[in-house]
Coordinates of C-alpha atoms in Angstrom, one line a residue:
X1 CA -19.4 -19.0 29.3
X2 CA -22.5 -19.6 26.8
X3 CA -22.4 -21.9 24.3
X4 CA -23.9 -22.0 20.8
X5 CA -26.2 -25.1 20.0
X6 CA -23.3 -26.6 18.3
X7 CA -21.2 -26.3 21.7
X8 CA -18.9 -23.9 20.6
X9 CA -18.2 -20.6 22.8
X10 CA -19.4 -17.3 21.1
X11 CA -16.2 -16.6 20.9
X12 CA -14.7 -20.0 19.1
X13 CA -16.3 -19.1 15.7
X14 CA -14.3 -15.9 15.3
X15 CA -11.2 -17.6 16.6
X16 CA -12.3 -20.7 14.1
X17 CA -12.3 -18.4 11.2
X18 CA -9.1 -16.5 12.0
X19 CA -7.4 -20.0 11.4
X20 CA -7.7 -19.1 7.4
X21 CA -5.7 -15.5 6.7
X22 CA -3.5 -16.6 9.7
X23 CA -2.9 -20.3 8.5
X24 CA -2.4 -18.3 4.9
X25 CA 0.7 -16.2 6.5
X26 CA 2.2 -18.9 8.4
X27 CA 2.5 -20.6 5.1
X28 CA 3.1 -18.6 2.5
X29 CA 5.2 -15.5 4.5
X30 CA 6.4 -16.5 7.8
X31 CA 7.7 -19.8 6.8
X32 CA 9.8 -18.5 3.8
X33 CA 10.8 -15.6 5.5
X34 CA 12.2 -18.2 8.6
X35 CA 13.5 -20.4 6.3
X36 CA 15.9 -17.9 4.3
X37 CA 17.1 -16.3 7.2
X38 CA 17.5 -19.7 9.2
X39 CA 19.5 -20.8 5.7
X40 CA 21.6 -17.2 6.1
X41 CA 23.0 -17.8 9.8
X42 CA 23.8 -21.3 8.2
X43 CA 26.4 -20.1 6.1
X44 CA 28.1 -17.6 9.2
X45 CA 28.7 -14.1 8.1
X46 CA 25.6 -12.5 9.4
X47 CA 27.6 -11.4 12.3
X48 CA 30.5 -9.6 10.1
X49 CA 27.6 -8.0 7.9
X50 CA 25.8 -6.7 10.9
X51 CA 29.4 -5.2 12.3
X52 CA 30.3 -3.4 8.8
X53 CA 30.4 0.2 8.5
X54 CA 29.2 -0.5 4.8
X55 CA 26.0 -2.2 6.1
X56 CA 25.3 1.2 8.4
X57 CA 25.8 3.5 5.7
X58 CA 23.0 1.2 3.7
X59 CA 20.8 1.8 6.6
X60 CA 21.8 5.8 6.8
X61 CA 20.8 6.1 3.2
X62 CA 17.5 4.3 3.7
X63 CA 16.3 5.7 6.8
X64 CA 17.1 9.4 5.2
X65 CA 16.0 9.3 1.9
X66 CA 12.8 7.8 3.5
X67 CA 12.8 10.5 5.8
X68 CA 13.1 13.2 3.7
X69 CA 10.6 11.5 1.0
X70 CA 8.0 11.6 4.2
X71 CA 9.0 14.7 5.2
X72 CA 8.0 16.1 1.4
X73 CA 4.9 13.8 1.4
X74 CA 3.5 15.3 4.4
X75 CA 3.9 19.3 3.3
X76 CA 2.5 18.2 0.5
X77 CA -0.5 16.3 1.5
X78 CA -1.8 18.8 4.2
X79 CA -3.3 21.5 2.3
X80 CA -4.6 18.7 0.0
X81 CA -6.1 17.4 2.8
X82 CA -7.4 20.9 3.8
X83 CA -9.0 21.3 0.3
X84 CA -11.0 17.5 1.1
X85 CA -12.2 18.2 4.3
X86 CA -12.5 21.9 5.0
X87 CA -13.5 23.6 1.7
X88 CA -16.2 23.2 -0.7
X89 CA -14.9 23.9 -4.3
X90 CA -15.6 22.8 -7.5
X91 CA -13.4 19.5 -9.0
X92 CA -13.2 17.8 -5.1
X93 CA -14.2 14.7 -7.0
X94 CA -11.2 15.2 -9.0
X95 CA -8.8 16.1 -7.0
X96 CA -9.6 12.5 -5.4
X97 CA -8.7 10.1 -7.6
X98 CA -6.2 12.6 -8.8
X99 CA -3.8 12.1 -5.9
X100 CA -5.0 8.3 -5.7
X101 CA -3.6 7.5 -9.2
X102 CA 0.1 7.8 -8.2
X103 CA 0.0 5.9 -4.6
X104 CA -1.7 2.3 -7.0
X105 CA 0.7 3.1 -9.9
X106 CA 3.1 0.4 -10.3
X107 CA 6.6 1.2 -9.6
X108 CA 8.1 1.0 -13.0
X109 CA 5.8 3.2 -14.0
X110 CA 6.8 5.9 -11.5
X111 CA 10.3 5.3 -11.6
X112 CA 10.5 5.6 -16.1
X113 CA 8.2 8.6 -15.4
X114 CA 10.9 10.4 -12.8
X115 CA 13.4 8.9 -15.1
X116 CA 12.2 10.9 -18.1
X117 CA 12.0 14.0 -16.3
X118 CA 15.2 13.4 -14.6
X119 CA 17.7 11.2 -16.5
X120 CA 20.1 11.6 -14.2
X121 CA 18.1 10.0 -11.8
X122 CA 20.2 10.0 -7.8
X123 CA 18.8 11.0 -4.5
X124 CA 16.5 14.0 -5.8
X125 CA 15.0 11.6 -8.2
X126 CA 13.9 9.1 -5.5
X127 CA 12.7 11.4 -2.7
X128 CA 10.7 12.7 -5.5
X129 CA 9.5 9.9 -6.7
X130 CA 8.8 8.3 -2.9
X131 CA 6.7 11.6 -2.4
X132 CA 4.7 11.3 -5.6
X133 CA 3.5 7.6 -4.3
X134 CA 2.4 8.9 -0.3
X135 CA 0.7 11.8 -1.1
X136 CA -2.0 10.5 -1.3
X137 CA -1.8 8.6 2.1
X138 CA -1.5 11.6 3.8
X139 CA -3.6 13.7 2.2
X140 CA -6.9 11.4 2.6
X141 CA -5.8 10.1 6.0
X142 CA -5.3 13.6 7.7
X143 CA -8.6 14.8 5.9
X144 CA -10.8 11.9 7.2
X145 CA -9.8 13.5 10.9
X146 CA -9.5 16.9 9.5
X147 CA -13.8 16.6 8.3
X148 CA -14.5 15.7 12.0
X149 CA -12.7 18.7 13.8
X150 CA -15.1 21.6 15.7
X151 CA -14.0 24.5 13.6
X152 CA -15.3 26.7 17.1
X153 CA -11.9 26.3 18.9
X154 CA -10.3 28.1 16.0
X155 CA -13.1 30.4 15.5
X156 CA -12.5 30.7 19.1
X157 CA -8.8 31.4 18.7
X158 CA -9.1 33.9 16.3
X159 CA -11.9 35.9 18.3
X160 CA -9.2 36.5 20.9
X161 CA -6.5 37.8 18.7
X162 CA -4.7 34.7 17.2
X163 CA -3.8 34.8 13.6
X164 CA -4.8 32.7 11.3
X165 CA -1.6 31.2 11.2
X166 CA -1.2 30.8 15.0
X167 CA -4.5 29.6 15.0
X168 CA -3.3 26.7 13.0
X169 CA -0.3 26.1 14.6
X170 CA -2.3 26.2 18.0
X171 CA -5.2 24.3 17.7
X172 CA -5.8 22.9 14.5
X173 CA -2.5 21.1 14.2
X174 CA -1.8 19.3 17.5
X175 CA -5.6 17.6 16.4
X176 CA -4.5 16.8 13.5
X177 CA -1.0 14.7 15.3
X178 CA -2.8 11.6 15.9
X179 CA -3.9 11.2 11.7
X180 CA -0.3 13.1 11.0
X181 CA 1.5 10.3 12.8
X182 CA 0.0 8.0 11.7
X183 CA 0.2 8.9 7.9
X184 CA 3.8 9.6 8.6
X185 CA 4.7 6.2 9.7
X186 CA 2.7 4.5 7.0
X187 CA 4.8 6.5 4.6
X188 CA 8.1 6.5 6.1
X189 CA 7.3 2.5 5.5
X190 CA 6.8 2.3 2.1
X191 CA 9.3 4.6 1.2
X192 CA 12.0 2.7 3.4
X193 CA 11.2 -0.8 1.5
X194 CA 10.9 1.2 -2.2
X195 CA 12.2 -1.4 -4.1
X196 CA 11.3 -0.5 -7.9
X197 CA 11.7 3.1 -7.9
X198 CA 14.9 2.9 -5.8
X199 CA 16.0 0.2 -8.6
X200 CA 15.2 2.4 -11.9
X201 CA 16.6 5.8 -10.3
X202 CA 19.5 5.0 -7.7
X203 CA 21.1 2.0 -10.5
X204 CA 24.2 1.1 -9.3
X205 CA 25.2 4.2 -7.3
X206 CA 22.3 4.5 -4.7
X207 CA 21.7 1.0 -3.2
X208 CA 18.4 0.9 0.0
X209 CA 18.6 -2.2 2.2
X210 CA 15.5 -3.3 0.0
X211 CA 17.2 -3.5 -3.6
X212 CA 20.7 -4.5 -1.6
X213 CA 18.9 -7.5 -0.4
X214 CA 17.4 -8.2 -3.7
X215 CA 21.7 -7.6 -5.4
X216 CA 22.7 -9.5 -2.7
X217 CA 20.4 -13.0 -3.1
X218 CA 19.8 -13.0 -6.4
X219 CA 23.2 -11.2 -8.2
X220 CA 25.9 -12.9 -5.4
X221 CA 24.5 -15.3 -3.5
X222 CA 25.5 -14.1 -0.5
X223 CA 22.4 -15.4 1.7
X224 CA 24.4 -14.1 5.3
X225 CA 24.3 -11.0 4.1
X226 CA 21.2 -10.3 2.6
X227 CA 19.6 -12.7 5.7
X228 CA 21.4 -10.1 8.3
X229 CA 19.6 -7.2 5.9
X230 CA 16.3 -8.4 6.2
X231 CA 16.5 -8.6 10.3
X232 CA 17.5 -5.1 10.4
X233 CA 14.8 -4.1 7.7
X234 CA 12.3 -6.3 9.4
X235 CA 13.4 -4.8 12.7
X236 CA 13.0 -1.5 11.0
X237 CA 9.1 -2.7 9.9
X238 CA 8.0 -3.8 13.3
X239 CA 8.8 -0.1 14.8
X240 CA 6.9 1.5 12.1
X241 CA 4.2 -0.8 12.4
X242 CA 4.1 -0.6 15.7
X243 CA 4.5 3.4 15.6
X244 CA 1.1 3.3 13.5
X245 CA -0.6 1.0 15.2
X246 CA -0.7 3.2 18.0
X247 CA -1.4 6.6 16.1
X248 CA -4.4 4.7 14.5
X249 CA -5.4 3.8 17.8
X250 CA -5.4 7.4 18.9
X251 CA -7.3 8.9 15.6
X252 CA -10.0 6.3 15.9
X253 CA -10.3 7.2 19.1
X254 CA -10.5 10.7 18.2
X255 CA -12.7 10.3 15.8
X256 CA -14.8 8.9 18.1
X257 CA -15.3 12.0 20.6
X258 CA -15.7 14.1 17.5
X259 CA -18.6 12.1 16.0
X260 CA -19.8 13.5 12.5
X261 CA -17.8 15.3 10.1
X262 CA -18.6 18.9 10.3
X263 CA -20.0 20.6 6.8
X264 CA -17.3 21.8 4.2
X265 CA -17.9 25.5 3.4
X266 CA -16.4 28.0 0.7
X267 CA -13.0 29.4 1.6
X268 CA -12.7 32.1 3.5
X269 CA -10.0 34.5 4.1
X270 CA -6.9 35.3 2.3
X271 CA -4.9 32.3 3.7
X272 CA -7.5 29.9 3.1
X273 CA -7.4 30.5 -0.4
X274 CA -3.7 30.7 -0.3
X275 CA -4.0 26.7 0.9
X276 CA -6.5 25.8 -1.9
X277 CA -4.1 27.5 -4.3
X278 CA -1.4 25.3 -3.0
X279 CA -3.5 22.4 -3.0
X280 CA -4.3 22.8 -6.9
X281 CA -0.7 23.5 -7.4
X282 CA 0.3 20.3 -5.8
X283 CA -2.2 18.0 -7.8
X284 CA -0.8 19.7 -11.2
X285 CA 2.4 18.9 -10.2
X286 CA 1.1 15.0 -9.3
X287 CA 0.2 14.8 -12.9
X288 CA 3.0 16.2 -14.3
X289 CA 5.2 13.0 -15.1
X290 CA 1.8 10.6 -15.5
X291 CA 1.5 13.2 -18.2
X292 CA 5.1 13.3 -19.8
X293 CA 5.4 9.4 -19.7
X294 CA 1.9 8.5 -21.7
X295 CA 3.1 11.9 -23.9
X296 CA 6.4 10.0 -24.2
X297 CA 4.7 6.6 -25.4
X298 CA 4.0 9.0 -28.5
X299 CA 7.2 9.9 -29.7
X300 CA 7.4 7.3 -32.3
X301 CA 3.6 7.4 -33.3
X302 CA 1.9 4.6 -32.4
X303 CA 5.6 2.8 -32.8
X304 CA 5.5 1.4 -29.2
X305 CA 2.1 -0.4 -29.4
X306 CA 2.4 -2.1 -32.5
X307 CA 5.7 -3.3 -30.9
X308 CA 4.0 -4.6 -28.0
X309 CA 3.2 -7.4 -30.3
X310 CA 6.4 -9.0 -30.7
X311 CA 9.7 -9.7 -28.3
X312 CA 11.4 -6.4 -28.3
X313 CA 14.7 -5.3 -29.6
X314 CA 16.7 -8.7 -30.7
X315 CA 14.1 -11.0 -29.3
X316 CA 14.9 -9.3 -25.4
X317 CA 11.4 -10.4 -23.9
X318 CA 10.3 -14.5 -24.4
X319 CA 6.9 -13.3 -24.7
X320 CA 5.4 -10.6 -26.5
X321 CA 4.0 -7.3 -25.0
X322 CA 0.7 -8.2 -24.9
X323 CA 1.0 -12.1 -23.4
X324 CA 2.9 -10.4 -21.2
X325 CA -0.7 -8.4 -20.6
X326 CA -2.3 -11.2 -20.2
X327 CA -0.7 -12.8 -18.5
X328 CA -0.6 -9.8 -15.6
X329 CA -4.6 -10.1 -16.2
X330 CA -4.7 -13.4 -15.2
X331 CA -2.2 -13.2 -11.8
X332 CA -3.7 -9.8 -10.4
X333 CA -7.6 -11.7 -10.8
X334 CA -6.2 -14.9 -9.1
X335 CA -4.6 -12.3 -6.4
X336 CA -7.5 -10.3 -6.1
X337 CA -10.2 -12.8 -5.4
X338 CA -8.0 -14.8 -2.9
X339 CA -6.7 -11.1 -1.2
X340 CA -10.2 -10.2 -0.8
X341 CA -11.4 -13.5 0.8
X342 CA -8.0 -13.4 3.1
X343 CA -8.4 -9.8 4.3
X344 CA -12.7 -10.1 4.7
X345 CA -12.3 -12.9 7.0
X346 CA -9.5 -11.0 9.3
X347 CA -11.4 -8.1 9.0
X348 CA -14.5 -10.0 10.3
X349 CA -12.4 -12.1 13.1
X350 CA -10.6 -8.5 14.1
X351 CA -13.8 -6.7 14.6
X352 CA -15.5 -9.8 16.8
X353 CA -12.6 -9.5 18.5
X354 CA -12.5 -6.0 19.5
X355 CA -16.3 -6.5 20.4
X356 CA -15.8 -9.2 22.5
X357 CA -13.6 -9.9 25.7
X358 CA -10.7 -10.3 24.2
X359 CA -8.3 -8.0 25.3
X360 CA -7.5 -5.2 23.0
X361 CA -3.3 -6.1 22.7
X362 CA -4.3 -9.1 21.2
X363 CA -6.4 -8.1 19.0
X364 CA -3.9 -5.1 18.0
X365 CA -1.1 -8.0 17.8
X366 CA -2.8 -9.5 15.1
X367 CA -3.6 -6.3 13.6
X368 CA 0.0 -5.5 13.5
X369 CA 0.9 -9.0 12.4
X370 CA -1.4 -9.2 9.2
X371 CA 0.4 -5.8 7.8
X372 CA 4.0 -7.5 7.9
X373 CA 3.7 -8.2 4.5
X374 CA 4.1 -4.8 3.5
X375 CA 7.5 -4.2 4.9
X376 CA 9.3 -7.3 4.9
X377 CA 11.5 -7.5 1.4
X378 CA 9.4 -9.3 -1.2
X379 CA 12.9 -10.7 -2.5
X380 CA 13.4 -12.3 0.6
X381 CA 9.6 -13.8 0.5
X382 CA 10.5 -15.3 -2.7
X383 CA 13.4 -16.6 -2.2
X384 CA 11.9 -18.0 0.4
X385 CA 9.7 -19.6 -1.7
X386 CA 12.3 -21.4 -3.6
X387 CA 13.8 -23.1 -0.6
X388 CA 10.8 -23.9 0.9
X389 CA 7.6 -24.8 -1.6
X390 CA 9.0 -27.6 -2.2
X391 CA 7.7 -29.6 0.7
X392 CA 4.4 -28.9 -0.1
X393 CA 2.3 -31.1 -2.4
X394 CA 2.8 -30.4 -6.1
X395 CA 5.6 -28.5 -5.9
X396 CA 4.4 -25.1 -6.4
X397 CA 8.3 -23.6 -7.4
X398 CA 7.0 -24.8 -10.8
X399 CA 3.6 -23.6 -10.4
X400 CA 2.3 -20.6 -12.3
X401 CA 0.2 -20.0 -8.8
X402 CA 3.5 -19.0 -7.1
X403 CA 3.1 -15.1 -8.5
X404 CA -1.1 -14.5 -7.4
X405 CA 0.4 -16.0 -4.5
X406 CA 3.0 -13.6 -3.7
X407 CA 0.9 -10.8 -4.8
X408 CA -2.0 -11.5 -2.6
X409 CA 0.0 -11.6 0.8
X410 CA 0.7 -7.7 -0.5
X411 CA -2.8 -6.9 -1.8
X412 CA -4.3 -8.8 2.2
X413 CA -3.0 -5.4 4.2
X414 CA -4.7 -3.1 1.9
X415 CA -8.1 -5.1 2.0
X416 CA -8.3 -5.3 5.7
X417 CA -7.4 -1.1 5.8
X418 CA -10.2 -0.8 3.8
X419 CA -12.8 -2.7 5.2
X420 CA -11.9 -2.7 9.0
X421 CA -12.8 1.2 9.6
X422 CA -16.1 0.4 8.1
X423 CA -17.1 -2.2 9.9
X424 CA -16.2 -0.8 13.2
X425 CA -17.8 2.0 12.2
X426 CA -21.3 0.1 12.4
X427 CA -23.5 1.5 14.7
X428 CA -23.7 -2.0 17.3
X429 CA -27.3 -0.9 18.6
X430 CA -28.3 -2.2 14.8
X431 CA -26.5 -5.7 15.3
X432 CA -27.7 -5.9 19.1
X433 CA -31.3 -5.0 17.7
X434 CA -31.1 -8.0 15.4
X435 CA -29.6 -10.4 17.5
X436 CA -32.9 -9.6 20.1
X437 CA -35.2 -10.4 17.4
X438 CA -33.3 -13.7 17.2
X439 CA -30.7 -13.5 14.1
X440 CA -28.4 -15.8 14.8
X441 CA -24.4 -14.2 14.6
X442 CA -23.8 -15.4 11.1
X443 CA -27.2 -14.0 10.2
X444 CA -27.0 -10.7 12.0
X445 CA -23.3 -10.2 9.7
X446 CA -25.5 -10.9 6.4
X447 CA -28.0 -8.6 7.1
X448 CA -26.7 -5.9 8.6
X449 CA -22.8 -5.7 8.2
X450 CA -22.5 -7.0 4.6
X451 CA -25.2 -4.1 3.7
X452 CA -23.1 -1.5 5.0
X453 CA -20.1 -2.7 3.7
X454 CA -21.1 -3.4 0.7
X455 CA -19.6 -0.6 -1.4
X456 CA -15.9 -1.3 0.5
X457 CA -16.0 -4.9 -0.4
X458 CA -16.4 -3.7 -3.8
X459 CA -13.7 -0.7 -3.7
X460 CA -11.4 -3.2 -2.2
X461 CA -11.7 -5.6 -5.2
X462 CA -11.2 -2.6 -7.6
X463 CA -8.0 -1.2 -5.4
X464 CA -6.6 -4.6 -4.9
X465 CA -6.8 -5.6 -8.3
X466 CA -5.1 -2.6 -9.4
X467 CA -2.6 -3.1 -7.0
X468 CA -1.5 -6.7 -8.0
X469 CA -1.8 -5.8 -12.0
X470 CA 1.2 -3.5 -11.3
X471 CA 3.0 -5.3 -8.2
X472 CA 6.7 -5.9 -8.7
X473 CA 8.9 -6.4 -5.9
X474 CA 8.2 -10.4 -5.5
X475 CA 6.5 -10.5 -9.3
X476 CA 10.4 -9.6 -10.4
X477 CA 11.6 -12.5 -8.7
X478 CA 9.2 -15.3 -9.0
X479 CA 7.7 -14.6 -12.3
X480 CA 9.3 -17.2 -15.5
X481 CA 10.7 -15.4 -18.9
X482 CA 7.9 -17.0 -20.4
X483 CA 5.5 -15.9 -17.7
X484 CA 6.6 -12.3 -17.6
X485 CA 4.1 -10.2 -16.5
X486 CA 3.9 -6.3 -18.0
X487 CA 5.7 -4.6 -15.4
X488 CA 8.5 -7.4 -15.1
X489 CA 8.7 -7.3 -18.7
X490 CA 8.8 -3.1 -18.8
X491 CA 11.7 -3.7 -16.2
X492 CA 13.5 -6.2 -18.7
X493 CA 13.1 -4.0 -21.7
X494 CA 14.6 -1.0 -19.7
X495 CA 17.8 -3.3 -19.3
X496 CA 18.4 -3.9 -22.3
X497 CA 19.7 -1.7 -25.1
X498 CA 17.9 -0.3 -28.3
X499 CA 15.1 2.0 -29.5
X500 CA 12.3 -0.2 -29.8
X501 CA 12.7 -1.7 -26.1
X502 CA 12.3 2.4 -25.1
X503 CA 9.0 2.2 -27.1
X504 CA 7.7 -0.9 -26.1
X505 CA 8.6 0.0 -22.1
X506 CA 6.9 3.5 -21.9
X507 CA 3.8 1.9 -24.4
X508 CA 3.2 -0.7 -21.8
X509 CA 3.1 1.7 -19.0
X510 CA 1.0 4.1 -21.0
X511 CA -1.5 1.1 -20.6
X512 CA -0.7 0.3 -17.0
X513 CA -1.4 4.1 -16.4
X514 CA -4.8 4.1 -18.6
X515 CA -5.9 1.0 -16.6
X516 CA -5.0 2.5 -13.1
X517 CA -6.7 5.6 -13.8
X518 CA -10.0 3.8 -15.0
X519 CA -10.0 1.7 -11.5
X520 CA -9.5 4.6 -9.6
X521 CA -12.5 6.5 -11.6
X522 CA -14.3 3.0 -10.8
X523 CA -12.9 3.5 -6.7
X524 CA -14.4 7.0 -6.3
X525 CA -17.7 6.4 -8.4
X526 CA -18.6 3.1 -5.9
X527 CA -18.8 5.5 -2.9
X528 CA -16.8 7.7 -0.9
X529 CA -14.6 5.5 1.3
X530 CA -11.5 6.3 2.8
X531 CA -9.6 4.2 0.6
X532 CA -6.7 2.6 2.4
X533 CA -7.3 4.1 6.0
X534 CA -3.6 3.5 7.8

């Protein structure tokens, strides 16, 4: 094998720099996650928890409320996605970062919106909610396949007698399974590990092995129990991962055979605008509850934000609204810049990889392996934490580093979706071309992949910052009364009684909305990526 002038094998610098995001997981998420369910089968029990028919009807209700919320998500998001890639209409643009704004939203935000507009909350409530999230996901995943399809076979189809509707059904659709399976797994993922939504709208009557691990832990104490949840749920994680994994593999590939995306063109057809019409119809109804919460904030006047000033209703919160805002500022930026550092180098060592020798199951593995932290119960990451932090050199159970920490192993995934299509995406002839002209490997990445991929770093920073500002699965957990961040503290006002906690929780997620929607604006202005490619 030829070595480098340092002596290293071309492909030890790769393997070198995977070290860092990997060495970043081992710590900070496998060894908590270990640890607390290592502490669990300590304490016996996991056994009896595992053999309950309780624990079975936990995991019925979370496999089909996820189920149905995917099923929704994906009827909705196909004629969205038709509307994207097939059809050349006025407001596209908009219709973008319309249906992105719910999947960054943070999900107290959601689940007071759903809440308003169903007080009753229960099972409609959530698959509802759950839906609002994904549609997004399928919508821009299916269309980024959808763009590349030869609209011929259908043509074809039709010329010989099909209906439009058969010609769907016939053609289009079974091209559309790889990006349809794929989206469909991603979904049925997030909306199996809901955690704040699940939490606002279910209370105490609709329990998902997510917020039963988080009652379990943190209300009981009863670590056998909530350890034996989060094998099934990680169990549950690895299949869908696993499941998407593979449908990625087969839309890339795809992709591939189908080379440029074919040119949008005015509807045609009383069916086609029949989909746009549903389209626009589905995007009206996706601002329908951003629109009722942030007209909600208004009931009082401006009540609500001059209240954000102080503690709430009998001194509820220990800091007011808007340290509460600052200090959300402050973790999301420290979880942003770390996240995009993480998920650039994996990206980098993923793609070397892939163009290397190494064979594609590893590389696939450790694909699969850096989006674990998306499924795996953030309570159970930070309990983990707790029991484990303490080992390491200062202590960090103390340390106000312990939230940007938790929300950058959430925020890594979603960087290295964004910025891995791209960069496999570059034509190699390019890179090949400058290596022959004697760029060395680090060179030929500065000057030719960082160009390219120059708008996604910076969509990634935007989308991940976003993303951590409003995370609250492990922020709920980790984050000190007097270190509340706004969405911990919106949750904390919502639990408690009185007027002005109302007003203060539905004024802070007015701003959480206003600052979402201004980073998505920011997303779509920076270039048209596929943001988040599952």
């Amino acid at each position: 094998m030829a070595r480098t002038r340092s002596g290293l094998s071309p492909r030890s610098g790769p393997l070198l720099v995977a070290l860092v995001p990997l060495g970043f997981l081992a710590v900070f998420f496998v060894w908590p996650v270990v640890a607390i369910v290592r502490l669990g089968f300590g304490e016996g029990g996991v056994l009896a928890v595992l053999g309950s028919a309780d624990t079975w009807q936990l995991v019925a209700f979370t496999v089909g409320q996820a189920a149905a919320s995917t099923a929704l998500a994906v009827l909705a998001g196909l004629p969205v996605a038709y509307l994207l890639a097939r059809t050349s209409v006025p407001g596209r643009g908009l219709v973008r970062v319309v249906i992105l704004v719910p999947f960054v939203l943070p999900t107290v935000v959601v689940g007071l919106a759903f809440r308003t507009l169903l007080p009753d909350g229960g099972v409609l409530a959530i698959v509802l909610a759950n839906s609002f999230f994904n549609v997004a996901v399928v919508a821009r995943t299916v269309a980024g396949l959808w763009s590349h399809l030869d609209g011929r076979a259908a043509d074809a189809a039709r010329s010989l007698g099909a209906s439009p509707l058969r010609a769907f059904t016939s053609v289009t659709l079974p091209a559309l399974a790889p990006a349809l399976t794929s989206a469909a797994a991603v979904v049925f993922l997030f909306c199996a590990t809901s955690f704040g939504v699940v939490l606002i709208l279910g209370g105490s009557r609709y329990r998902t092995l997510e917020t039963e691990i988080y009652l379990r832990t943190v209300e009981l104490l009863d670590l056998s129990g909530a350890a034996a949840l989060s094998l099934v749920q990680l169990v549950a994680v690895v299949a869908a991962l696993s499941v998407g994994a593979l449908a990625r593999r087969r839309r890339e590939s795809a992709l591939r055979l189908r080379g440029r995306a074919s040119v949008a063109r005015r509807p045609r057809g009383a069916l086609s605008w029949t989909v746009v019409g549903v389209a626009l119809a589905v995007v009206t109804l996706l601002l329908v509850p951003v629109v009722v919460l942030v007209a909600r904030s208004f009931d009082g006047g401006l009540a609500g934000y001059r209240a954000l000033a102080g503690f709430g209703h009998e001194e509820s919160l220990q800091v007011s609204g808007w340290e509460a805002a600052a200090n959300s500022l402050r973790a999301a930026t420290d979880a942003t810049v770390l996240a995009v550092v993480l998920g650039t180098l994996a990206s980098v060592v993923l793609v070397s990889l892939s163009r290397g020798r190494t064979r594609r199951g590893v590389v696939e593995t450790m694909d699969t392996v850096l989006m674990l932290p998306l499924g795996v119960s953030a309570v159970t990451v930070g309990f983990g934490y707790l029991v484990t932090l303490d080992l390491l050199p200062g202590d960090l159970r103390t340390s106000p580093a312990l939230v940007p920490l938790a929300q950058a192993l959430v925020v890594t995934p979603l960087v290295i979706r964004m910025l891995l299509p791209v960069l496999r995406s570059i034509d190699t002839r390019l890179r090949q071309a400058a290596a022959s002209l004697g760029a060395s490997p680090w060179r030929v990445w500065r000057e030719v992949d960082v160009p390219v991929a120059g708008r996604s770093l910076l969509t990634a920073v935007a989308f991940g910052y976003v993303v951590a500002l409003g995370e609250f699965g492990a922020t709920s957990f980790l984050a000190r009364p007097d270190t509340a961040t706004l969405p911990v503290a919106v949750a904390r006002l919502l639990a408690r009684p009185g007027e002005l906690n109302n007003q203060m929780a539905y004024a802070a997620c007015a701003l959480l909305v206003a600052v979402t929607v201004a980073a998505v604006a920011m997303v779509e202005s920076v270039g048209r990526s596929r943001v988040v490619e599952f």
